[in-house]
mmCIF file of C-alpha atoms in Angstrom:
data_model
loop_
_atom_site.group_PDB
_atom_site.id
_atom_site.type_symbol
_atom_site.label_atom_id
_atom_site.label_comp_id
_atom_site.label_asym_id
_atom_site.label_seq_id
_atom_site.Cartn_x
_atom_site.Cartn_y
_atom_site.Cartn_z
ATOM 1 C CA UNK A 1464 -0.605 -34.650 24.515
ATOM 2 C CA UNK A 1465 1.450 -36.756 22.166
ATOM 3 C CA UNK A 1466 3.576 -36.063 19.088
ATOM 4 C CA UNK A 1467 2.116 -35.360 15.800
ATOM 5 C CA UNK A 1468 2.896 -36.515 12.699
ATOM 6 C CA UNK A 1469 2.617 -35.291 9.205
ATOM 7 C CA UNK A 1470 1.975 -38.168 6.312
ATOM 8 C CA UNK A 1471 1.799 -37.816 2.821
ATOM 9 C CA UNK A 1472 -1.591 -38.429 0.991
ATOM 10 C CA UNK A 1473 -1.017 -37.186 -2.134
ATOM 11 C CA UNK A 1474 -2.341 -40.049 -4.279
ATOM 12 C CA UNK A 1475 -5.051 -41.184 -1.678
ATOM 13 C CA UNK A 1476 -7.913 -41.819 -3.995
ATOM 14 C CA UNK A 1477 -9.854 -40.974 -0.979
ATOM 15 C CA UNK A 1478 -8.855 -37.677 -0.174
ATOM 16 C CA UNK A 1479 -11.947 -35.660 -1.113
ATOM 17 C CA UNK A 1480 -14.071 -37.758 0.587
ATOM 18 C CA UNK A 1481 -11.878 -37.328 3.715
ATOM 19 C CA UNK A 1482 -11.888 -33.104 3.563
ATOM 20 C CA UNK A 1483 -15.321 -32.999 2.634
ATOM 21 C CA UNK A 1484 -16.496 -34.482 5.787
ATOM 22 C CA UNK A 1485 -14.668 -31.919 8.007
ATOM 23 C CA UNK A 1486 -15.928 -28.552 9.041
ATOM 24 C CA UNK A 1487 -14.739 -25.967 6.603
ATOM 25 C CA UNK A 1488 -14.523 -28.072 3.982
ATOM 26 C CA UNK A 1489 -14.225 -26.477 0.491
ATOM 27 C CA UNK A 1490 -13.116 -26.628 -3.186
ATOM 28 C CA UNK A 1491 -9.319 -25.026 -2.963
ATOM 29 C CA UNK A 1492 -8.558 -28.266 -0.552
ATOM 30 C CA UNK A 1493 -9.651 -30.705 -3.035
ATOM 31 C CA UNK A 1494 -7.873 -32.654 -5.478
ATOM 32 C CA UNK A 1495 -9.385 -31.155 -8.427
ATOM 33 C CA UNK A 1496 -8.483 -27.233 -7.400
ATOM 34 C CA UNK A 1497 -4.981 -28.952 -6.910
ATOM 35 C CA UNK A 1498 -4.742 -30.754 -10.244
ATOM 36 C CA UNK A 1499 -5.515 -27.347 -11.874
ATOM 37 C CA UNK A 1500 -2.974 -25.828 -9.656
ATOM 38 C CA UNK A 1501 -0.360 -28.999 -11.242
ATOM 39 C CA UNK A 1502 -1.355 -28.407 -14.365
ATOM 40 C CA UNK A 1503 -0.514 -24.544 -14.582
ATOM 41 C CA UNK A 1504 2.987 -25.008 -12.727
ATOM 42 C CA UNK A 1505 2.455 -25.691 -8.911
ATOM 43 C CA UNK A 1506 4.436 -28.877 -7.007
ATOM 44 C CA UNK A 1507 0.943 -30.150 -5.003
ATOM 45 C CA UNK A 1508 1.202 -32.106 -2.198
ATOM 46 C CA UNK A 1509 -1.531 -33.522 0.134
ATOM 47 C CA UNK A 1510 -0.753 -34.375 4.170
ATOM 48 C CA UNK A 1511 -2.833 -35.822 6.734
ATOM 49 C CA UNK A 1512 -1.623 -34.383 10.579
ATOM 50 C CA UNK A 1513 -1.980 -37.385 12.651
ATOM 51 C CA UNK A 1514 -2.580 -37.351 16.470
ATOM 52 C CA UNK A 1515 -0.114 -39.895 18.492
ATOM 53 C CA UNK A 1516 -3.140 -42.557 18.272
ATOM 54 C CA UNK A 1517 -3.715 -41.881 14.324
ATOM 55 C CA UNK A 1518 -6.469 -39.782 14.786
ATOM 56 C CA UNK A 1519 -6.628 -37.210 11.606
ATOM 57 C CA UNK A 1520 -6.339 -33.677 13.140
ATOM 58 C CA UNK A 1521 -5.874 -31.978 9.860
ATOM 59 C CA UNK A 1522 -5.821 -32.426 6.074
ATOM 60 C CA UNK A 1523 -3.724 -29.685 3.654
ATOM 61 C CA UNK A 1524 -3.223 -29.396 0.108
ATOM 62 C CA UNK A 1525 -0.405 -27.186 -0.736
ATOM 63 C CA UNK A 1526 1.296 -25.690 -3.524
ATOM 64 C CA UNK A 1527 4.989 -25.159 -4.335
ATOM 65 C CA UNK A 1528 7.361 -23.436 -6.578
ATOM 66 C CA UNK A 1529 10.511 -21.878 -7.293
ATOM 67 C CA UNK A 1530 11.236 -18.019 -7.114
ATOM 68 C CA UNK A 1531 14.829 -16.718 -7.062
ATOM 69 C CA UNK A 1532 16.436 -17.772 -4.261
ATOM 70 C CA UNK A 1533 14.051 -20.189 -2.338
ATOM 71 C CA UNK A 1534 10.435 -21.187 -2.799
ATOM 72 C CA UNK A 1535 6.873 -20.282 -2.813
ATOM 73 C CA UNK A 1536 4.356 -22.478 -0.833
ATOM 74 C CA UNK A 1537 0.642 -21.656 -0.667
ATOM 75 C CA UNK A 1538 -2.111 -23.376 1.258
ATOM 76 C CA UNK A 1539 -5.360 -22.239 0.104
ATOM 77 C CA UNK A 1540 -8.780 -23.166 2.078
ATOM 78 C CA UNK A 1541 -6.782 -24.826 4.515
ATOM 79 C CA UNK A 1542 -5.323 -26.599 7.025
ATOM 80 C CA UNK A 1543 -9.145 -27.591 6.852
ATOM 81 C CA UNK A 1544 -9.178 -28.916 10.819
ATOM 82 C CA UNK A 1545 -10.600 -31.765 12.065
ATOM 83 C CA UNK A 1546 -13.245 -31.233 14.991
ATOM 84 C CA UNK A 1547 -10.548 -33.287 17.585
ATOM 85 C CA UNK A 1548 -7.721 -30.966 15.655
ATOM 86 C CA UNK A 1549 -9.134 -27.739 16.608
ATOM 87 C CA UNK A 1550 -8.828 -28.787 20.019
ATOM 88 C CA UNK A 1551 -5.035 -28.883 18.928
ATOM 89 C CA UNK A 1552 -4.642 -26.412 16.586
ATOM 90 C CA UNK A 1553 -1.284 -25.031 17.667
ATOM 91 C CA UNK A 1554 0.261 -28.515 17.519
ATOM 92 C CA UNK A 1555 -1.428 -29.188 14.207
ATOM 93 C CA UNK A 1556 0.086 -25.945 12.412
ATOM 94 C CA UNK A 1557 3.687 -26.408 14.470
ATOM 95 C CA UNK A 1558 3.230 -30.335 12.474
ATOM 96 C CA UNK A 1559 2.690 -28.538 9.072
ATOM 97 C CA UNK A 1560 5.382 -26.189 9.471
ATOM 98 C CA UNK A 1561 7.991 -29.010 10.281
ATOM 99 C CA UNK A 1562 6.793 -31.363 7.494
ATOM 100 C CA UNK A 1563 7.398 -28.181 5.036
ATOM 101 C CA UNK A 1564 10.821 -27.510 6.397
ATOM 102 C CA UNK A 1565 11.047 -23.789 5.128
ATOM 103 C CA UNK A 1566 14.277 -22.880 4.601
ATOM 104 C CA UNK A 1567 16.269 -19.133 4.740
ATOM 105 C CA UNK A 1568 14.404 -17.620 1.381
ATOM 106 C CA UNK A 1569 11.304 -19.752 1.301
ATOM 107 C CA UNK A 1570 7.795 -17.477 1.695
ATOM 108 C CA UNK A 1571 4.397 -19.579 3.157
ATOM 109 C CA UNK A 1572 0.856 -18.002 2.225
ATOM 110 C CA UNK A 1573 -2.216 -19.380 4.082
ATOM 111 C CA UNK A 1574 -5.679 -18.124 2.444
ATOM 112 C CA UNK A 1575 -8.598 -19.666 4.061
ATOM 113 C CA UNK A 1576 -10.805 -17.950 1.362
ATOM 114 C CA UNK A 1577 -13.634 -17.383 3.504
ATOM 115 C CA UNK A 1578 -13.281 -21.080 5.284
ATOM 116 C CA UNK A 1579 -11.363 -19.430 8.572
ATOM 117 C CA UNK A 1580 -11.826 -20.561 11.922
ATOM 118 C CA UNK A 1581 -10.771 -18.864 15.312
ATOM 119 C CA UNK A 1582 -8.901 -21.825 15.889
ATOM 120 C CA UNK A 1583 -6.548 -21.494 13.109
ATOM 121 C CA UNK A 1584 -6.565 -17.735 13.488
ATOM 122 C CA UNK A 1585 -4.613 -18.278 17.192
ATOM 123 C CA UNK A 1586 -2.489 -20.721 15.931
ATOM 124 C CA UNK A 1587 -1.343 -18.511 13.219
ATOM 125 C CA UNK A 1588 -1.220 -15.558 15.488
ATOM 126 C CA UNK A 1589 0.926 -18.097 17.800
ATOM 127 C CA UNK A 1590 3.484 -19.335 15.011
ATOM 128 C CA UNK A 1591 4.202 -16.068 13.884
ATOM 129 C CA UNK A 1592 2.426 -15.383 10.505
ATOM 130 C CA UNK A 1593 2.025 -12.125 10.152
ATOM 131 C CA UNK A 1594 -1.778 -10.889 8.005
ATOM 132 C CA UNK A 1595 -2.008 -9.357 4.880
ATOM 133 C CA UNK A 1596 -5.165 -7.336 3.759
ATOM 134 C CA UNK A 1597 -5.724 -4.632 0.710
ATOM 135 C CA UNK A 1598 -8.533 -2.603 0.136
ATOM 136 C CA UNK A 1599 -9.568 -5.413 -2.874
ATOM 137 C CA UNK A 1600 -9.971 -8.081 -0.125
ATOM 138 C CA UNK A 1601 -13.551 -7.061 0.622
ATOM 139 C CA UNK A 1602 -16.756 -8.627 -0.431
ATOM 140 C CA UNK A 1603 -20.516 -8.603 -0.047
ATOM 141 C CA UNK A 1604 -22.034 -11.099 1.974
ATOM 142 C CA UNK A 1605 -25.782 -11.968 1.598
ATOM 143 C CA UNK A 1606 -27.732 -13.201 4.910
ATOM 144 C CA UNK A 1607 -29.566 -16.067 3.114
ATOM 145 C CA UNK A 1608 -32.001 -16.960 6.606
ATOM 146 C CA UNK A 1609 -34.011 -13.446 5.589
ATOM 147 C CA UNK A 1610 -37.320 -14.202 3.704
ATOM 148 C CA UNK A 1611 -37.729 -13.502 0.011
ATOM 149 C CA UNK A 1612 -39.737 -10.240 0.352
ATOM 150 C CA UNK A 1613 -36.947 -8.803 2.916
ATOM 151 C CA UNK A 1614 -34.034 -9.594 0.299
ATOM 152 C CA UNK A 1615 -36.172 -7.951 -2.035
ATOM 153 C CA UNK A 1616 -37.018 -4.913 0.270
ATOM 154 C CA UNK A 1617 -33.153 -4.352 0.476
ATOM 155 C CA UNK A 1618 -32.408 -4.393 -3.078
ATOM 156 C CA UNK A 1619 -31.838 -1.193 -4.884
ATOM 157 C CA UNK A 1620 -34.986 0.224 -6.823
ATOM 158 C CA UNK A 1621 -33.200 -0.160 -10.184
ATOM 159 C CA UNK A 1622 -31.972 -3.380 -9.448
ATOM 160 C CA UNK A 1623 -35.338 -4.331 -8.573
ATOM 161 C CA UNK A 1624 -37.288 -3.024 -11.396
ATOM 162 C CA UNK A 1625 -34.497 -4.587 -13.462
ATOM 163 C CA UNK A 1626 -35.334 -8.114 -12.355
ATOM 164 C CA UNK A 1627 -38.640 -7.894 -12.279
ATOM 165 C CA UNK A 1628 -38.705 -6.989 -16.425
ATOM 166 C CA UNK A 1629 -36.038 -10.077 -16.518
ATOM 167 C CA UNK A 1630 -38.702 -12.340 -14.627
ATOM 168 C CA UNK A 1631 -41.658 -11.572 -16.704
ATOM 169 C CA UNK A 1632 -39.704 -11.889 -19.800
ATOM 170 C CA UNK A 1633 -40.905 -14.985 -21.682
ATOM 171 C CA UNK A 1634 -37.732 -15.138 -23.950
ATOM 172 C CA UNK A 1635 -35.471 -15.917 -21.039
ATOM 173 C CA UNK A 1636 -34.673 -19.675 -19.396
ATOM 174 C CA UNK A 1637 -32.801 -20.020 -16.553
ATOM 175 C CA UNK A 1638 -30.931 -23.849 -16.413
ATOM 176 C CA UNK A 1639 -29.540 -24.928 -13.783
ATOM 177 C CA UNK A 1640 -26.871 -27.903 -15.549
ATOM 178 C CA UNK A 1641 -26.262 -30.808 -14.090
ATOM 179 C CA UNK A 1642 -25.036 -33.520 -17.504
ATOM 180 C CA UNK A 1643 -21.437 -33.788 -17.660
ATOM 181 C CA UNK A 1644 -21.877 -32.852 -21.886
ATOM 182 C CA UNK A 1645 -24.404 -29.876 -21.147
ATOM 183 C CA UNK A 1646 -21.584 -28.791 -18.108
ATOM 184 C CA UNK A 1647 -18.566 -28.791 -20.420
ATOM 185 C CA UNK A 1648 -20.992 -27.118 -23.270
ATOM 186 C CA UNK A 1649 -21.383 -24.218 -20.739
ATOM 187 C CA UNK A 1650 -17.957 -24.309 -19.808
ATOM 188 C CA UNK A 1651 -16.885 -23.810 -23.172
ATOM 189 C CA UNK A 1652 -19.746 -21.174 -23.822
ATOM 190 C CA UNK A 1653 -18.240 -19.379 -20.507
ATOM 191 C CA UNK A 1654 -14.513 -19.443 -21.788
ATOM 192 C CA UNK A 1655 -15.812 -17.495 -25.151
ATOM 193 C CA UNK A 1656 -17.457 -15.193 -22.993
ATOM 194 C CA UNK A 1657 -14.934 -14.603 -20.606
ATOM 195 C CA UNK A 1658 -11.859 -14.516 -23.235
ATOM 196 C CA UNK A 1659 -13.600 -11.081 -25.146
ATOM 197 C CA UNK A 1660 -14.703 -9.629 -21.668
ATOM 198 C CA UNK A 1661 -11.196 -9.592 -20.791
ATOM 199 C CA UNK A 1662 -10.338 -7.455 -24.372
ATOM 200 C CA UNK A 1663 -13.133 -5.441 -24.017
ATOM 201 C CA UNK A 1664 -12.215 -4.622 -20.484
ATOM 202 C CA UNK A 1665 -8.397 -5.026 -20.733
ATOM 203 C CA UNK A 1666 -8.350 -6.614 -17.537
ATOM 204 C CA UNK A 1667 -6.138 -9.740 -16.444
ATOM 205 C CA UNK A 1668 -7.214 -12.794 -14.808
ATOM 206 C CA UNK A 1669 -5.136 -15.420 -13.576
ATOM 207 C CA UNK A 1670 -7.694 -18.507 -14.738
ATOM 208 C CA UNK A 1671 -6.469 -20.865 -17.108
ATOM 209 C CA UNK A 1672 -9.707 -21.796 -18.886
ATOM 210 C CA UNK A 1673 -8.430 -24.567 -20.823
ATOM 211 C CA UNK A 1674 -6.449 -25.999 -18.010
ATOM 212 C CA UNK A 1675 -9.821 -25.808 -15.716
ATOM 213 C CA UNK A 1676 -12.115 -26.932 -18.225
ATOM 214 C CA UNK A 1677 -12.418 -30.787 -17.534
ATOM 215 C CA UNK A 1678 -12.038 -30.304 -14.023
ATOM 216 C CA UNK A 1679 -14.704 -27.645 -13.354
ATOM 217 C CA UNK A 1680 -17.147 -29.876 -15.434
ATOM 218 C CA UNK A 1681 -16.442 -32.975 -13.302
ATOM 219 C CA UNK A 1682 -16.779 -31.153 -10.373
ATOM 220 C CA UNK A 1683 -19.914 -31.952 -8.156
ATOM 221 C CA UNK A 1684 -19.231 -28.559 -5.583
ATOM 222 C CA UNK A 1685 -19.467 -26.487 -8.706
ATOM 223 C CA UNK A 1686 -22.744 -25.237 -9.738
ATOM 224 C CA UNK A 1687 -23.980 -24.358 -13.468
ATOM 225 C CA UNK A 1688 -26.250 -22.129 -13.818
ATOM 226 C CA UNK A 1689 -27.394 -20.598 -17.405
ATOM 227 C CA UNK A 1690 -29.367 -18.058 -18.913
ATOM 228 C CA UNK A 1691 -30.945 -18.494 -22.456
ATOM 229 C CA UNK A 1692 -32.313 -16.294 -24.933
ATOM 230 C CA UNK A 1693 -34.713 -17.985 -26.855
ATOM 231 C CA UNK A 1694 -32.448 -20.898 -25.447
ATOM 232 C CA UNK A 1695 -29.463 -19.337 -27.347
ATOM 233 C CA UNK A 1696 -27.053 -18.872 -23.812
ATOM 234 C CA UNK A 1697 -26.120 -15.243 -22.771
ATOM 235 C CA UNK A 1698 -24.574 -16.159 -19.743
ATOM 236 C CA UNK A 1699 -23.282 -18.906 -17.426
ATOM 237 C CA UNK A 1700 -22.704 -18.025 -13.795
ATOM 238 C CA UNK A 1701 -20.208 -20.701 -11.978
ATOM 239 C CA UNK A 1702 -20.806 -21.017 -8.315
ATOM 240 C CA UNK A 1703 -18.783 -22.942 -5.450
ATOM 241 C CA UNK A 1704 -21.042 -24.575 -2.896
ATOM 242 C CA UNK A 1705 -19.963 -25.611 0.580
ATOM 243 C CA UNK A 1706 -22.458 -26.662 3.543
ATOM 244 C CA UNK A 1707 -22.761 -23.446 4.689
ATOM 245 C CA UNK A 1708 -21.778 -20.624 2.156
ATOM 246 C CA UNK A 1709 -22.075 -20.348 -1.563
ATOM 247 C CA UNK A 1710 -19.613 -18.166 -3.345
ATOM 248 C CA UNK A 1711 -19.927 -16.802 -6.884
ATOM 249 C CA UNK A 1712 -17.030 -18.006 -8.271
ATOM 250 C CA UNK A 1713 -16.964 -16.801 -12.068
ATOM 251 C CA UNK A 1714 -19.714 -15.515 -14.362
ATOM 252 C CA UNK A 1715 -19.102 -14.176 -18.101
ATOM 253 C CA UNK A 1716 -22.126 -12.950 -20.643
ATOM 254 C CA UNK A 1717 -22.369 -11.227 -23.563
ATOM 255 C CA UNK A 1718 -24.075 -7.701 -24.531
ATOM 256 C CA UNK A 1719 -27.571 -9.385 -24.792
ATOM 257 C CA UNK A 1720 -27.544 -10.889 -21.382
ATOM 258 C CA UNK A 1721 -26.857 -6.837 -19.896
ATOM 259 C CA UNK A 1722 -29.637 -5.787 -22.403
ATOM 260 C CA UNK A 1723 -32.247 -7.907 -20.962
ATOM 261 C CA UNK A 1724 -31.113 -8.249 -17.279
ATOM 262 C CA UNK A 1725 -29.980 -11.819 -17.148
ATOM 263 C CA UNK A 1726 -27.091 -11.204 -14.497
ATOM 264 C CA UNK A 1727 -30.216 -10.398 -11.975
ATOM 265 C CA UNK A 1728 -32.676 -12.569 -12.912
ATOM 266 C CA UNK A 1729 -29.398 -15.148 -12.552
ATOM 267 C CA UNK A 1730 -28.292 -14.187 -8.788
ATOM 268 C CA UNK A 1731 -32.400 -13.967 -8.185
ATOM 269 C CA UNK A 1732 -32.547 -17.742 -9.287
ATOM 270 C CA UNK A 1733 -29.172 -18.678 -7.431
ATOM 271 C CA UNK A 1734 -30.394 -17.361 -4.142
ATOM 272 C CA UNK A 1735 -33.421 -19.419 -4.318
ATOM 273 C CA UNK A 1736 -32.035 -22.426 -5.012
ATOM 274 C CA UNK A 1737 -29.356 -21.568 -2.230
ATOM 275 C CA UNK A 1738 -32.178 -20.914 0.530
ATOM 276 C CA UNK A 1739 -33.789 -24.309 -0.533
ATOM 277 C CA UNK A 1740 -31.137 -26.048 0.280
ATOM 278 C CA UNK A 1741 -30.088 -24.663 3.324
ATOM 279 C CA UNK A 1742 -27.370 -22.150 2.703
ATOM 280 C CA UNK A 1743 -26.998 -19.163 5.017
ATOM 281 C CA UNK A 1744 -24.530 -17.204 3.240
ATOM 282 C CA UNK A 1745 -23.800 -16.240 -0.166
ATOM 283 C CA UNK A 1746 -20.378 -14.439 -1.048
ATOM 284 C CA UNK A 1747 -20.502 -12.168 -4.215
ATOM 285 C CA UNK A 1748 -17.436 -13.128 -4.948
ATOM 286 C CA UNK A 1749 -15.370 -9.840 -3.655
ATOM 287 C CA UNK A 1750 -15.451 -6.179 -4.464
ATOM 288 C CA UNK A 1751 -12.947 -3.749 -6.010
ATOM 289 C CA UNK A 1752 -14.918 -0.111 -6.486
ATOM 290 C CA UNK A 1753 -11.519 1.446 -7.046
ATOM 291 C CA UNK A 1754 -10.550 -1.112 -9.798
ATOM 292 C CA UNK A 1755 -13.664 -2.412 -11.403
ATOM 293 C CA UNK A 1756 -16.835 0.235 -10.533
ATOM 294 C CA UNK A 1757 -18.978 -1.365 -12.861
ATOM 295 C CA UNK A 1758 -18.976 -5.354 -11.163
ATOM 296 C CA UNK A 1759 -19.053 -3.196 -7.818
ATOM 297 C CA UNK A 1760 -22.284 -1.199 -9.068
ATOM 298 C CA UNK A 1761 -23.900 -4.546 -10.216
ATOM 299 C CA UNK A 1762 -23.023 -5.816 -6.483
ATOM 300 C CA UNK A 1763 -24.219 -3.334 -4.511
ATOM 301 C CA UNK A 1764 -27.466 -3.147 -5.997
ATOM 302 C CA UNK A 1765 -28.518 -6.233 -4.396
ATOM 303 C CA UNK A 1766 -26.627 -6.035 -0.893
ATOM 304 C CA UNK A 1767 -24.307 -3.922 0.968
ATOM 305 C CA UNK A 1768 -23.495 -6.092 3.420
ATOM 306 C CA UNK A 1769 -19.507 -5.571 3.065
ATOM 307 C CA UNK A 1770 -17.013 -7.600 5.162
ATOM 308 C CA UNK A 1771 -13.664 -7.912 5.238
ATOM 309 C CA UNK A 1772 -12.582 -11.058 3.038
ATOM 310 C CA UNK A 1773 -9.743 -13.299 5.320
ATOM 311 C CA UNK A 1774 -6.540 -12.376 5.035
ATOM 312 C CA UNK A 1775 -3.353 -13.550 3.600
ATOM 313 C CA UNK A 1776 -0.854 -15.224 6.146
ATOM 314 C CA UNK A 1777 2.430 -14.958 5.620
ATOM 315 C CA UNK A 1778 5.212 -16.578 7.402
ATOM 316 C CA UNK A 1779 9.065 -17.025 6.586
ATOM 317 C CA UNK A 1780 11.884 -18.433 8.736
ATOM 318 C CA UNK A 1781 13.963 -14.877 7.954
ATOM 319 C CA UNK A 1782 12.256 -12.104 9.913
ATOM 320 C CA UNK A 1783 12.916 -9.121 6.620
ATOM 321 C CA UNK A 1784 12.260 -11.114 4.392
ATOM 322 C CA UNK A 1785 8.718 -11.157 5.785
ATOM 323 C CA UNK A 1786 8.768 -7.780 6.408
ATOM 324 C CA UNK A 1787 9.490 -6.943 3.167
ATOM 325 C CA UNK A 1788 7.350 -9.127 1.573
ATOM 326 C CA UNK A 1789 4.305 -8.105 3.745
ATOM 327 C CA UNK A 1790 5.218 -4.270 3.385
ATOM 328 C CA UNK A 1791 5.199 -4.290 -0.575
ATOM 329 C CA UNK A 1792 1.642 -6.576 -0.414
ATOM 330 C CA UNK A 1793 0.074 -4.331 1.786
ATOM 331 C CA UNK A 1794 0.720 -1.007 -0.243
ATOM 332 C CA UNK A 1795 -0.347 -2.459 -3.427
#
């Protein structure tokens, strides 16, 4: 079949347009997700896994840094495969593995957040990386191809009634941004937002708002979506879009936008925008009812469509330290 190869693309100025024209294309394989990554500590590299002809089989944008002993390397949303690589997807991941050269106390994490294919599932199964799930990787997925009045039908009566005041509230705007000034405005506005729902909650978040800020703005797979009071904004809901599936990615309000229902009338407007054009799915963005009832609550409302999210891969060239690494994840 010939020998792959591994090549370095890290400062292609083409890379995005090269992973977004694959099959599971989606934001945590593109160079802006990686900047941020850069930017709040990660090494970031990008390859291309070339066939013996030159043919790309697979791109990968991966993360690295030191702990103790050895390092940490994580590949989120990817390998993203080619359609001629997952014909080869074995070969392709035995490629990625060599170019990494893991040593004794490195650790590898693939998360295909929600971008998995069965191809990549046997060839991780076949090199050895062993899965990693915790009750907190769970979400709600929304079947987009049902008609308006079914999606209603399913909701929750309170949820429903809910929206339905929200809708026929003349004090309420729902903008959907698309100017680089009005994005960052929102961006900013969200930050605020998010900053005292984490004090009022006491909850911790690894997002590094500042660090994201120009990046988010800039990019054109993120959607910004805001609710106004009296076009004063109570809440800006930040959504990833790929071909197929549209995931809520981060959403922070204030007290007014619970008081007058602007998280529903928000989703309400996202999944028709979604249906127009085309998407099938939309991810609520996970689930913890344990940890965080209340988001859960709001979530269930609408759907209860619950899946399990994909799993972390781990591999490492030193059989207990995988063990142990995968025992203490999976009790958490």
């Amino acid at each position: 079949m010939g020998h792959l190869t591994a090549t370095d693309l890290t400062d292609d100025p083409n890379w995005d347009e090269r992973v977004w024209r694959q099959p599971g294309a989606n934001i945590y394989a593109a160079r802006r997700w990686g900047e941020y990554k850069r930017r709040v500590g990660w090494e970031v590299r990008r390859i291309a896994v070339l066939g013996s002809d030159g043919q790309a089989l697979a791109y990968a944008q991966y993360q690295r840094r030191r702990c103790g002993l050895g390092h940490v390397v994580l590949a989120q949303g990817c390998p993203v495969l080619t359609r001629a690589g997952a014909l080869r997807a074995e070969a392709v991941f035995r490629a990625f593995l060599d170019h990494l050269g893991l040593r004794r106390f490195d650790l590898l994490g693939v998360n295909y957040q929600q971008f998995q294919r069965p191809e990549a599932v046997l060839a991780l199964l076949g090199h050895g990386f062993a899965p990693i799930v915790t009750a907190r990787m769970h979400t709600l997925e929304l079947d987009l191809t049902q008609g308006p009045d079914r999606l209603r039908d399913r909701m929750e009566g309170r949820w429903r009634d809910v929206l339905r005041a929200a809708e026929a509230n003349p004090d309420l705007d729902t903008v959907l941004l698309t100017e680089p000034a009005a994005r960052l405005a929102a961006f900013d506005t969200f930050s605020r937002f998010y900053a005292d729902l984490k004090r009022r909650k006491g909850f911790r978040n690894t997002l590094d708002t500042a660090a994201y800020r120009d990046l988010a703005a800039a990019d054109p797979h993120l959607l910004f979506l805001e609710v106004r009071e009296r076009g004063e904004p109570i809440l800006v809901r930040i959504v990833h879009r790929a071909a197929e599936r549209w995931t809520d990615f981060y959403v922070a309000s204030n007290e007014r936008a619970k008081a007058t229902g602007a998280g529903r009338l928000a989703v309400w407007r996202l999944i028709e925008w979604a249906r127009e054009e085309g998407c099938r799915i939309l991810d609520l963005g996970g689930i913890d009812p344990f940890g965080n009832p209340g988001v859960y609550e709001f979530k269930r409302g609408l759907c209860r469509d619950v899946v399990t999210a994909n799993p972390l891969w781990l591999f490492s060239r030193t059989r207990l330290l995988r063990r142990a690494v995968t025992g203490f994840l999976a009790a958490r």
